[in-house]
Amino acid sequence: MNRPWAVFTDHIALTVRLTPNGGRDAIDGVETDADGKPHLKVKVTAIPEKGKANKALVALMAKSLSVPKSSVSLASGETSRKKILRIDGDPEDLIRKLKDLVEF
């Protein structure tokens, strides 16, 4: 399976499919879309209003990867379910933490 991230020198770009108002804050694994592209499935309890779901996504990913919230930013997809997160830090460390969270 392909990985839902791209590696750069000082960060990774992570493709996420967000389900707002999902009943719980959780990372639910990796899935492939109709085009064959992988993404991380994430649910948050926040509603998709005034950026609340995006803020909840950033907070969940920062906590899950043990990085500051300021290291996680939305690179694209502000109003879409499909988003790309930029996560600053050592790429090898971030990928190891992702692999600990989800089976690839």
Coordinates of N, CA and C in Angstrom, one line a residue, residues 1-4 15-17 29-41 80-84:
M1 N 0.8 -1.2 0.0 CA 0.0 0.0 0.0 C 0.9 1.2 0.0
N2 N 0.5 2.2 -0.8 CA 1.2 3.5 -0.8 C 1.0 4.2 0.6
R3 N 1.9 5.1 0.9 CA 1.8 5.8 2.1 C 1.0 7.2 1.9
P4 N 0.3 7.6 2.9 CA -0.5 8.9 2.8 C 0.4 10.1 3.1
T15 N -1.8 13.4 3.9 CA -3.2 13.5 3.3 C -4.1 12.9 4.3
V16 N -5.2 13.6 4.6 CA -6.2 13.2 5.6 C -7.6 13.3 5.0
R17 N -8.5 12.4 5.3 CA -9.9 12.5 5.0 C -10.6 12.7 6.4
G29 N -7.2 4.7 10.8 CA -6.5 3.9 9.8 C -6.3 4.6 8.5
V30 N -5.8 3.8 7.5 CA -5.5 4.3 6.2 C -6.5 3.7 5.2
E31 N -6.9 4.5 4.3 CA -7.9 4.0 3.3 C -7.4 4.5 1.9
T32 N -7.9 3.9 0.9 CA -7.6 4.4 -0.5 C -8.8 4.9 -1.1
D33 N -8.7 6.1 -1.8 CA -9.9 6.6 -2.4 C -10.1 6.0 -3.8
A34 N -11.1 6.5 -4.5 CA -11.5 5.9 -5.8 C -10.4 6.1 -6.9
D35 N -9.5 7.1 -6.7 CA -8.4 7.3 -7.6 C -7.1 6.4 -7.2
G36 N -7.3 5.7 -6.1 CA -6.1 4.8 -5.7 C -5.1 5.5 -4.8
K37 N -5.5 6.7 -4.4 CA -4.6 7.5 -3.5 C -4.9 7.3 -2.0
P38 N -3.9 7.0 -1.2 CA -4.1 6.7 0.2 C -4.3 8.0 1.0
H39 N -5.1 7.9 2.1 CA -5.2 9.0 3.0 C -5.5 8.4 4.4
L40 N -5.2 9.2 5.4 CA -5.4 8.8 6.8 C -6.9 9.2 7.1
K41 N -7.6 8.2 7.7 CA -9.0 8.5 8.1 C -9.0 9.1 9.5
S80 N -12.8 21.3 2.5 CA -13.0 20.0 1.9 C -12.8 19.0 3.0
R81 N -13.4 17.8 2.8 CA -13.1 16.7 3.7 C -11.7 16.2 3.5
K82 N -11.2 16.2 2.3 CA -9.8 15.8 2.0 C -8.9 17.0 2.2
K83 N -7.9 16.8 3.1 CA -7.0 17.8 3.5 C -5.5 17.4 3.4
I84 N -4.6 18.3 3.3 CA -3.2 18.0 3.3 C -2.7 18.8 4.5

